[in-house]
mmCIF file of C-alpha atoms in Angstrom:
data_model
loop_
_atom_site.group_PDB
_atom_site.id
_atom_site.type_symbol
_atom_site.label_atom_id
_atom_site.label_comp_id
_atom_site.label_asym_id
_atom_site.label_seq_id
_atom_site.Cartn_x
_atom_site.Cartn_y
_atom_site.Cartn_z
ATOM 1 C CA UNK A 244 0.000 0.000 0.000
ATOM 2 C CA UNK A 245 1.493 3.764 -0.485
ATOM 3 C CA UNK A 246 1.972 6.452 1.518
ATOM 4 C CA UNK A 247 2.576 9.875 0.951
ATOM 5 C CA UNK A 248 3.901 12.292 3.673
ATOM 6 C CA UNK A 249 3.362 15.952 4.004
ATOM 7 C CA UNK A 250 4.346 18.767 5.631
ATOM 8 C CA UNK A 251 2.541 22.080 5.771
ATOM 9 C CA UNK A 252 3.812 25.532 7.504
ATOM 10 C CA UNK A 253 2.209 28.498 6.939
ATOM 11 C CA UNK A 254 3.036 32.450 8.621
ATOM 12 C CA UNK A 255 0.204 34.752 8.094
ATOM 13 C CA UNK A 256 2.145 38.543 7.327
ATOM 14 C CA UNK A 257 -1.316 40.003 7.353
ATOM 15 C CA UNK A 258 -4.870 40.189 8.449
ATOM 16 C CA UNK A 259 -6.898 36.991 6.789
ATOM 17 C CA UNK A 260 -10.448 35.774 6.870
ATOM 18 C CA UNK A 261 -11.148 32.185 7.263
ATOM 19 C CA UNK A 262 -14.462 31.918 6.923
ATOM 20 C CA UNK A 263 -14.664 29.786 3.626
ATOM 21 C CA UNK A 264 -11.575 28.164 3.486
ATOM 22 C CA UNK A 265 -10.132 24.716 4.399
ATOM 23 C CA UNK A 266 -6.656 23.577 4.898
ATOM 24 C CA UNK A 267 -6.691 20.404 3.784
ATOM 25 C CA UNK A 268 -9.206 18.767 1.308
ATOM 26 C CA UNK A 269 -9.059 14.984 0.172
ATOM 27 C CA UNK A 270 -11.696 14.295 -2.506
ATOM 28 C CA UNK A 271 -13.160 15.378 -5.815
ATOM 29 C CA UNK A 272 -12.237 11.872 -7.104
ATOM 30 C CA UNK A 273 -14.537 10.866 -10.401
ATOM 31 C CA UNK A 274 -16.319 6.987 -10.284
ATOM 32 C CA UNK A 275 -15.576 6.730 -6.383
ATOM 33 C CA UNK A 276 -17.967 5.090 -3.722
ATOM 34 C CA UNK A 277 -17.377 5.947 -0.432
ATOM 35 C CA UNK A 278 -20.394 3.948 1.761
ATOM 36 C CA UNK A 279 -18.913 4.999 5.308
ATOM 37 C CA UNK A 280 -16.789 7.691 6.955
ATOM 38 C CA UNK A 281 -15.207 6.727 10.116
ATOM 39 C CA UNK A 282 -12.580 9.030 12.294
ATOM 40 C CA UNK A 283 -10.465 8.494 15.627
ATOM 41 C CA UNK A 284 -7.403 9.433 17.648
ATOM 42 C CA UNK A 285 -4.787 7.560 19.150
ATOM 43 C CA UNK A 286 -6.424 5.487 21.467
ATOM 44 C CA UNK A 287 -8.608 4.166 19.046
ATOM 45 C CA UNK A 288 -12.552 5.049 17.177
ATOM 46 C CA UNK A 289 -14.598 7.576 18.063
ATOM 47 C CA UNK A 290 -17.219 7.539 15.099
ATOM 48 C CA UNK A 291 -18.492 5.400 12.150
ATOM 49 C CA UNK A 292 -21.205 6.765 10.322
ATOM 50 C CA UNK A 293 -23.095 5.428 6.706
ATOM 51 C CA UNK A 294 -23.359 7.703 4.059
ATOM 52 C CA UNK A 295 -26.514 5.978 2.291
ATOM 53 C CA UNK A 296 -26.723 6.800 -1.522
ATOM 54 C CA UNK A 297 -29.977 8.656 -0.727
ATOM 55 C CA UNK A 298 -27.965 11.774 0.362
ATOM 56 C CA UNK A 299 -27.620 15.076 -2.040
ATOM 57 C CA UNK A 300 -24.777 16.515 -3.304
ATOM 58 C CA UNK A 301 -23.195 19.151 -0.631
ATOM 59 C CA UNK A 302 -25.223 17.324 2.010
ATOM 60 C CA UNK A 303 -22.485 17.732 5.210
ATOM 61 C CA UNK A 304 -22.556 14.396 6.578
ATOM 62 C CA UNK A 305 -19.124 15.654 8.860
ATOM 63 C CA UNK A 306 -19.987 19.520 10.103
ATOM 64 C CA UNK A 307 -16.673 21.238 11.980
ATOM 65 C CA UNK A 308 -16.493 18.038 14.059
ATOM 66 C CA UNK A 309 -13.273 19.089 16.586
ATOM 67 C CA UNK A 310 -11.448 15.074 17.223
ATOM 68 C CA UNK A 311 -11.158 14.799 20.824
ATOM 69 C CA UNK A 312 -8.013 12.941 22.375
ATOM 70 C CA UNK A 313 -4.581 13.308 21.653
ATOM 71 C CA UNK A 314 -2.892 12.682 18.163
ATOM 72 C CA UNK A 315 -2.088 10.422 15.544
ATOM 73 C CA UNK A 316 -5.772 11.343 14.765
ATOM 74 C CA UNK A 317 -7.211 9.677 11.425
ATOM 75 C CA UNK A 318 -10.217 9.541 9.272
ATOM 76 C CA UNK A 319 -10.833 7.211 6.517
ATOM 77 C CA UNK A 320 -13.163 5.385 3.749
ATOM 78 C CA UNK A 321 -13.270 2.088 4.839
ATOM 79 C CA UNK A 322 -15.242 0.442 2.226
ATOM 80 C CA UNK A 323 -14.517 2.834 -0.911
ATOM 81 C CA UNK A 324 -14.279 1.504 -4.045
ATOM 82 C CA UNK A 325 -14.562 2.605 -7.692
ATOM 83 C CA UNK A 326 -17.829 2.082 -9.651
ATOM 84 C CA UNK A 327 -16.106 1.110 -12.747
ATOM 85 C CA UNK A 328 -15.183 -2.415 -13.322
ATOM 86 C CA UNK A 329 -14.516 -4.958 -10.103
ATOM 87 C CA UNK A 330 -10.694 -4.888 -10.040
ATOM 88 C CA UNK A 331 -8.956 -4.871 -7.195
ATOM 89 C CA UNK A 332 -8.756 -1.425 -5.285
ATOM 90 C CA UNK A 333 -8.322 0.510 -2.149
ATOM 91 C CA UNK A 334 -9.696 2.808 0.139
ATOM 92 C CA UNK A 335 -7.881 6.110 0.980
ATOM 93 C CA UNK A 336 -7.355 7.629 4.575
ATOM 94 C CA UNK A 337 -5.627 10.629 6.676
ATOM 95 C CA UNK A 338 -3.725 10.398 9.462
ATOM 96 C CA UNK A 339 -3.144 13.468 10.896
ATOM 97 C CA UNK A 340 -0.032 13.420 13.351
ATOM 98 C CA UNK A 341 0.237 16.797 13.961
ATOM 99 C CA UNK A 342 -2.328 19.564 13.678
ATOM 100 C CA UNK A 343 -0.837 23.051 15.403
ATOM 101 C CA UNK A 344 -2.707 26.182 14.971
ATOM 102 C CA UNK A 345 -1.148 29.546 16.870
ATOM 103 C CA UNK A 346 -4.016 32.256 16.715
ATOM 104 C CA UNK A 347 -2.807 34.887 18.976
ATOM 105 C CA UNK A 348 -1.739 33.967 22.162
ATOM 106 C CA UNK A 349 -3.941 30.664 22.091
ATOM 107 C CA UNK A 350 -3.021 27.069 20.119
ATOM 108 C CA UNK A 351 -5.439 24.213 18.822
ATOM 109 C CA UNK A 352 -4.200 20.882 18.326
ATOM 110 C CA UNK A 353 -7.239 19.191 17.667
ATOM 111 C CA UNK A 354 -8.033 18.844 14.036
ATOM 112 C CA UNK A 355 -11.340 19.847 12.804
ATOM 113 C CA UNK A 356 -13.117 18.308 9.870
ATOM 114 C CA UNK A 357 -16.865 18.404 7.932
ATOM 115 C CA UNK A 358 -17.324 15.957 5.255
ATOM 116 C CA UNK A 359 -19.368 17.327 2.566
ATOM 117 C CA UNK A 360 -21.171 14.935 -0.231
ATOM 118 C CA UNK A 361 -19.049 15.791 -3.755
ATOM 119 C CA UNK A 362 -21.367 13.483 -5.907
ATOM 120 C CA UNK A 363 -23.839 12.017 -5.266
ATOM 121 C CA UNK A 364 -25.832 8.364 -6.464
ATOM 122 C CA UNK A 365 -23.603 6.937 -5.652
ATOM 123 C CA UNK A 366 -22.464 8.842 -2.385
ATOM 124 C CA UNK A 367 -18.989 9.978 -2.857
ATOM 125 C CA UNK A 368 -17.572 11.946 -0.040
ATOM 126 C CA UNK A 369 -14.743 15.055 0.704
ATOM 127 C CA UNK A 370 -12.750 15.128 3.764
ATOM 128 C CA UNK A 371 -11.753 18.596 4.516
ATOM 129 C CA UNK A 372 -9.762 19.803 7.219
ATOM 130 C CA UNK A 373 -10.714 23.191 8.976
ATOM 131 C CA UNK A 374 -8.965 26.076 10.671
ATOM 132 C CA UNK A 375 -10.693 26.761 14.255
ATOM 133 C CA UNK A 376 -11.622 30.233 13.819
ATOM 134 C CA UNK A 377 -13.206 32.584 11.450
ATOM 135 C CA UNK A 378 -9.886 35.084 10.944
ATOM 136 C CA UNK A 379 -5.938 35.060 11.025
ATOM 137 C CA UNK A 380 -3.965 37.452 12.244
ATOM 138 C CA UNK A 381 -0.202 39.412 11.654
ATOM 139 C CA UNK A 382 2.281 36.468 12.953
ATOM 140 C CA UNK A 383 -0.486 33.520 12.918
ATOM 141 C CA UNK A 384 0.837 30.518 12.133
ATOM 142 C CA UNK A 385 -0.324 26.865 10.960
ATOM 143 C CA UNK A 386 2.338 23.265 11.072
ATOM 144 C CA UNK A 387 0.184 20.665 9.823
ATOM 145 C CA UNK A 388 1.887 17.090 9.477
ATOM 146 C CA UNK A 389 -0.210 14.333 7.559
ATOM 147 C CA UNK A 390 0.016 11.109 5.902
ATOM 148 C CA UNK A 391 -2.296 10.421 3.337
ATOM 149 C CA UNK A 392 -2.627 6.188 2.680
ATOM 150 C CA UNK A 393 -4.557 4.094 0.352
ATOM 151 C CA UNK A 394 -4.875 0.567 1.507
ATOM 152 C CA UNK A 395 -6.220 -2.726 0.523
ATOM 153 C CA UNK A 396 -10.113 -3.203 1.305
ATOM 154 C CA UNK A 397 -9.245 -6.899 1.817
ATOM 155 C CA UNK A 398 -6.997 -9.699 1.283
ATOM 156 C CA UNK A 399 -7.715 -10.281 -1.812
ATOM 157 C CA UNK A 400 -6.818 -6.676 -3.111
ATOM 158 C CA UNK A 401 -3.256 -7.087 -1.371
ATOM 159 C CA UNK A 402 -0.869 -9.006 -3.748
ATOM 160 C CA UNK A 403 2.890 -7.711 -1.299
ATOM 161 C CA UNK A 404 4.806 -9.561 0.870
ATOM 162 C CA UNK A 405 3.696 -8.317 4.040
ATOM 163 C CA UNK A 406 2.290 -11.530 5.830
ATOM 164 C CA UNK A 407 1.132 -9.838 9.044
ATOM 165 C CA UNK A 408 -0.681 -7.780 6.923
ATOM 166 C CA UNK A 409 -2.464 -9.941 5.074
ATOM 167 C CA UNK A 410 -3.196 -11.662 8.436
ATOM 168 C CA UNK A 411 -4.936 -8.571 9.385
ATOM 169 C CA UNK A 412 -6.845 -7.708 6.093
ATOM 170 C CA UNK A 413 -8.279 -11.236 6.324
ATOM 171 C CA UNK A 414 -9.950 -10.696 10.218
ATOM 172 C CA UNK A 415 -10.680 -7.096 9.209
ATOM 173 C CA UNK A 416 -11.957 -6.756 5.547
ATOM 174 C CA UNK A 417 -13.380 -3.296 4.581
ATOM 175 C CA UNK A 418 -12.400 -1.366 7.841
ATOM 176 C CA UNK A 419 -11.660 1.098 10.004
ATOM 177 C CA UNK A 420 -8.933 -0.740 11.893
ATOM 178 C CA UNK A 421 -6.364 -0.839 9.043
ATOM 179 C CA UNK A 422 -6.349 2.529 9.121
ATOM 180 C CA UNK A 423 -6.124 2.501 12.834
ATOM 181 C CA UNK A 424 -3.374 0.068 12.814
ATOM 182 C CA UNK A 425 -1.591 2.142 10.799
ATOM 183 C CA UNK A 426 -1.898 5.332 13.037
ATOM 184 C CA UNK A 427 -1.470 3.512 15.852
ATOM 185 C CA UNK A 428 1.469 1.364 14.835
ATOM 186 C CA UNK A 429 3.600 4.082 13.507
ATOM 187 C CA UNK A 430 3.545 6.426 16.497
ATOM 188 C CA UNK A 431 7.054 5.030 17.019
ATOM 189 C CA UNK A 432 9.534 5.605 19.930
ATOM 190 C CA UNK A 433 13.144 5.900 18.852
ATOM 191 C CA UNK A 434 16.556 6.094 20.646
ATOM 192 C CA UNK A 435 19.546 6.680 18.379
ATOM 193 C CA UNK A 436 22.905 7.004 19.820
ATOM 194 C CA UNK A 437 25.797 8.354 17.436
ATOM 195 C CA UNK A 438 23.218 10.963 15.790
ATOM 196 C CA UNK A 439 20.078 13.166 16.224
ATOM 197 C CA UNK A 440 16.519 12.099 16.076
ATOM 198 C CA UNK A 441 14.920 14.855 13.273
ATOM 199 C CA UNK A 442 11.816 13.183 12.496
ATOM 200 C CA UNK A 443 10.048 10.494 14.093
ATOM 201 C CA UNK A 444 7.618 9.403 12.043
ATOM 202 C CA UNK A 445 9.410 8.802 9.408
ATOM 203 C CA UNK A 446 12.276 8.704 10.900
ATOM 204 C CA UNK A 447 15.081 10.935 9.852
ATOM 205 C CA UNK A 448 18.092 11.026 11.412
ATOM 206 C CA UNK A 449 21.186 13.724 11.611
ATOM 207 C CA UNK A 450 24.621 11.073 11.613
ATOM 208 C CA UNK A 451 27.230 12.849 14.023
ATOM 209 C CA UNK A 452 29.688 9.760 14.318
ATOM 210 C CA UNK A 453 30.756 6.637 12.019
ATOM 211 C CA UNK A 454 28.244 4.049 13.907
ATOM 212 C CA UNK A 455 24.758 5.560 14.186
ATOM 213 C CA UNK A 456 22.746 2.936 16.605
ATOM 214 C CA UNK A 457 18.623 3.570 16.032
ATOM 215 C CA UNK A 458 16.515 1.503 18.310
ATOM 216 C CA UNK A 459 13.066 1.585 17.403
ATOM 217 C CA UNK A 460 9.530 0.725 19.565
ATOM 218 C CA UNK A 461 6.623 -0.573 16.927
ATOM 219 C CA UNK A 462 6.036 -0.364 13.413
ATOM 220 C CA UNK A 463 3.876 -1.841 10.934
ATOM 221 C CA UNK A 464 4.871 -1.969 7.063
ATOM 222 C CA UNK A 465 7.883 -1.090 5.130
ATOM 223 C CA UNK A 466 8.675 2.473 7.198
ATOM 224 C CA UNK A 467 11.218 4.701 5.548
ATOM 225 C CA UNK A 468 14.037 5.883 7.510
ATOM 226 C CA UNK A 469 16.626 8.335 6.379
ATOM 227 C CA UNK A 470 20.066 8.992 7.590
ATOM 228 C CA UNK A 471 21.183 12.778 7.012
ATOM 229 C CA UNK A 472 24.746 14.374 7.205
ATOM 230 C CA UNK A 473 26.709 11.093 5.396
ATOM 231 C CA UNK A 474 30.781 12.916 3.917
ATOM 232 C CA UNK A 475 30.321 9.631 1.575
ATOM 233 C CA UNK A 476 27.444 7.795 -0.212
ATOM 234 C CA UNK A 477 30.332 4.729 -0.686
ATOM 235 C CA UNK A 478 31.041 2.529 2.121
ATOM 236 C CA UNK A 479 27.885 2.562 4.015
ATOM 237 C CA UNK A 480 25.670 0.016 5.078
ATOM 238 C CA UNK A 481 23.098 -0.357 7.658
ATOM 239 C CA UNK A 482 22.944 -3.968 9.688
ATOM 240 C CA UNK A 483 19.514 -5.188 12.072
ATOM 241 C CA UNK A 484 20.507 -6.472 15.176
ATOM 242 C CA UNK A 485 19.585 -10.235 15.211
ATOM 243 C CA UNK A 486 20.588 -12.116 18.520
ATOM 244 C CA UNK A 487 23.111 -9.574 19.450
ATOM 245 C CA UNK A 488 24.775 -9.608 15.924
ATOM 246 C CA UNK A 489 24.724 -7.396 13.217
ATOM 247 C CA UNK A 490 23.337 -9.119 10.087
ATOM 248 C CA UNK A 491 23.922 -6.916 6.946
ATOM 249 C CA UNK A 492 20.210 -5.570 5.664
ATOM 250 C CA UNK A 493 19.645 -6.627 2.232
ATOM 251 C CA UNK A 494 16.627 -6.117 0.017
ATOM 252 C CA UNK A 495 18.490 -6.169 -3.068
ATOM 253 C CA UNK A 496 16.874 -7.602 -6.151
ATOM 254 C CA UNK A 497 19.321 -6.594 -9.189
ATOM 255 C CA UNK A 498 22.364 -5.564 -6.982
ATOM 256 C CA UNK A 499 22.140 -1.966 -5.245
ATOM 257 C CA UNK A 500 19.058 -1.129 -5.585
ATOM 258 C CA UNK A 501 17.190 -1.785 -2.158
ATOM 259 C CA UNK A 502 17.789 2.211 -0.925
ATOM 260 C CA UNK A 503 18.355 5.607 -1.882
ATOM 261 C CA UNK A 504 20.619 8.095 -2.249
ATOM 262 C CA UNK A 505 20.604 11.781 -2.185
ATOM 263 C CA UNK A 506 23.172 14.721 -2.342
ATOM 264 C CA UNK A 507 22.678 18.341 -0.806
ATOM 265 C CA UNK A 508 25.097 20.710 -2.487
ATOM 266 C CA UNK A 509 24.872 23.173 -0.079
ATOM 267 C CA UNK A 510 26.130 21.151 2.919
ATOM 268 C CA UNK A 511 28.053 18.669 0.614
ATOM 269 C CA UNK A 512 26.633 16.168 2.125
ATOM 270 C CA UNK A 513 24.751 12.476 1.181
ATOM 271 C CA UNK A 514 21.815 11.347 2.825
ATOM 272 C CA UNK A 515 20.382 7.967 2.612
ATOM 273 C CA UNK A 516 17.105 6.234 2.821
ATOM 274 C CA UNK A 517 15.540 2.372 3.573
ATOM 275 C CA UNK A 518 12.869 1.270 3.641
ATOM 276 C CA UNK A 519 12.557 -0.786 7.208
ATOM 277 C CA UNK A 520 9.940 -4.320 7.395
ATOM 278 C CA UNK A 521 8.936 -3.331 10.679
ATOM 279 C CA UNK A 522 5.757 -5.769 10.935
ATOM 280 C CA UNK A 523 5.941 -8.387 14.283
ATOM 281 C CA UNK A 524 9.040 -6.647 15.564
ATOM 282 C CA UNK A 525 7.804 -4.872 18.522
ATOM 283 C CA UNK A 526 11.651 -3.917 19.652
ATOM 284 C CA UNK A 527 14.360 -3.870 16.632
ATOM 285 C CA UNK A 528 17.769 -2.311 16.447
ATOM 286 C CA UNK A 529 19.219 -1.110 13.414
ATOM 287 C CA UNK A 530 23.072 0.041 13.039
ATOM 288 C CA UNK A 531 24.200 2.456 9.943
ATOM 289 C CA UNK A 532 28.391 1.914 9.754
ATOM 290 C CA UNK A 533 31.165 2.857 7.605
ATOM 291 C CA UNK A 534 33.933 0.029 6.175
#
């Protein structure tokens, strides 16, 4: 299944109504089905609802619902589908894992969202995400952090690898919980030694000596992890911990091709990226090093 992370800052300069805008809109997708909407937060649902195929277009099945808890919040399709043809497809979802808005000398972090019908017969719904108030202000500011997923519907739609995930698609067709598993399985805790923890979901980390240790709580699916700050793209591999010894990490199918290299001219530096099976390892260890 893909993934697509991204990262939002904005800095209002001047005075800005609100009123009739949205942050965030996922949506206005032609020959899409979308039977149910269902949200949550890190601890787990907190509504499912229908959207029968008797509701109107611009009928607001979500109004400027605030989600209450604490983040990774999510909502999702569960169900979605395509009306054309019966090939295999998924469903798309957010997960929102951080939502910071700075209005004055007050800050929301609980995302707001309406869900308005695009098309109806069938029902095809938008998420949008909403600011909390009307107006923005000189030196406002927005972060927004997000992940936007499309994932099987079942078992049958999934044709990776990923056994534990097929495992799961096959108690828990059409739902909510794969989204939730992914939310809930990526809020990761990491503890690198020989660098700097940047990002943690996904992680990036800053390499300050030859051996950069990363020890990493949870994870479900191939999560990316990139290593910042390399002097050399040449000589560099990264090893999993097995048993207390490092076994070399290899993907490859056609030689060097399992990662990815990039090059920042202004530092001078090479950063690389892999992608990690995380799946069933609750505790894993992970060791970049030099030759």
């Amino acid at each position: 299944y893909s993934r697509s992370f991204q990262r939002f800052s904005y800095r209002f300069t001047r005075d800005v109504s609100a009123k009739k805008i949205w942050l965030y809109k996922l949506g206005r997708t032609y020959n899409y089905h979308t039977p149910h909407i269902a949200y949550g937060n890190a601890g787990g649902l907190l509504a499912h609802k229908d959207a029968p195929n008797t509701l109107e277009t611009n009928h607001l099945v979500l109004d400027h619902v605030t989600l209450a808890g604490s983040a990774p919040y999510w909502v999702a399709y569960p169900g979605a589908t395509h009306t054309k043809g019966d090939k295999p497809n998924g469903y798309r979802a957010l997960i929102i894992t951080q939502y910071q808005v700075v209005v004055g000398d007050k800050t929301y972090t609980n995302p707001i969202l309406s869900s308005p019908v695009y098309k109806s017969k069938p029902t095809n719904l938008d998420i949008e995400l909403l600011p909390p108030v009307s107006c923005f202000g000189r030196g406002d500011r927005i972060e927004l952090d997000l992940e936007l997923i499309t994932l099987p519907r079942n078992a049958e739609d999934y044709y990776g690898p990923n056994e534990a995930f097929r495992k799961h698609l096959t108690e828990n067709p059409n739902s909510w919980k794969t989204t939730f598993r992914e939310a809930k399985g990526n809020d990761l805790n990491i503890n690198v030694s020989g660098g700097k923890v940047l990002s943690t979901y996904p992680p990036v980390i800053q390499v300050e000596k030859p051996d950069v240790t990363v020890k990493i709580n949870g994870g479900v699916g191939a999560v990316p992890i990139r290593f910042k700050g390399l002097a050399s793209n040449t000589g560099v591999r990264l090893c999993q911990v097995v048993n207390g010894e490092r076994v070399p990490f290899d993907q490859s199918v056609h030689g060097n091709d399992f990662w990815q290299t990039d090059y920042n001219p202004t530092t001078k530096s090479f950063s690389m990226t892999f992608n990690l099976p995380l799946d069933g390892l609750q505790e894993s260890t992970w060791i970049l090093t030099g030759d």
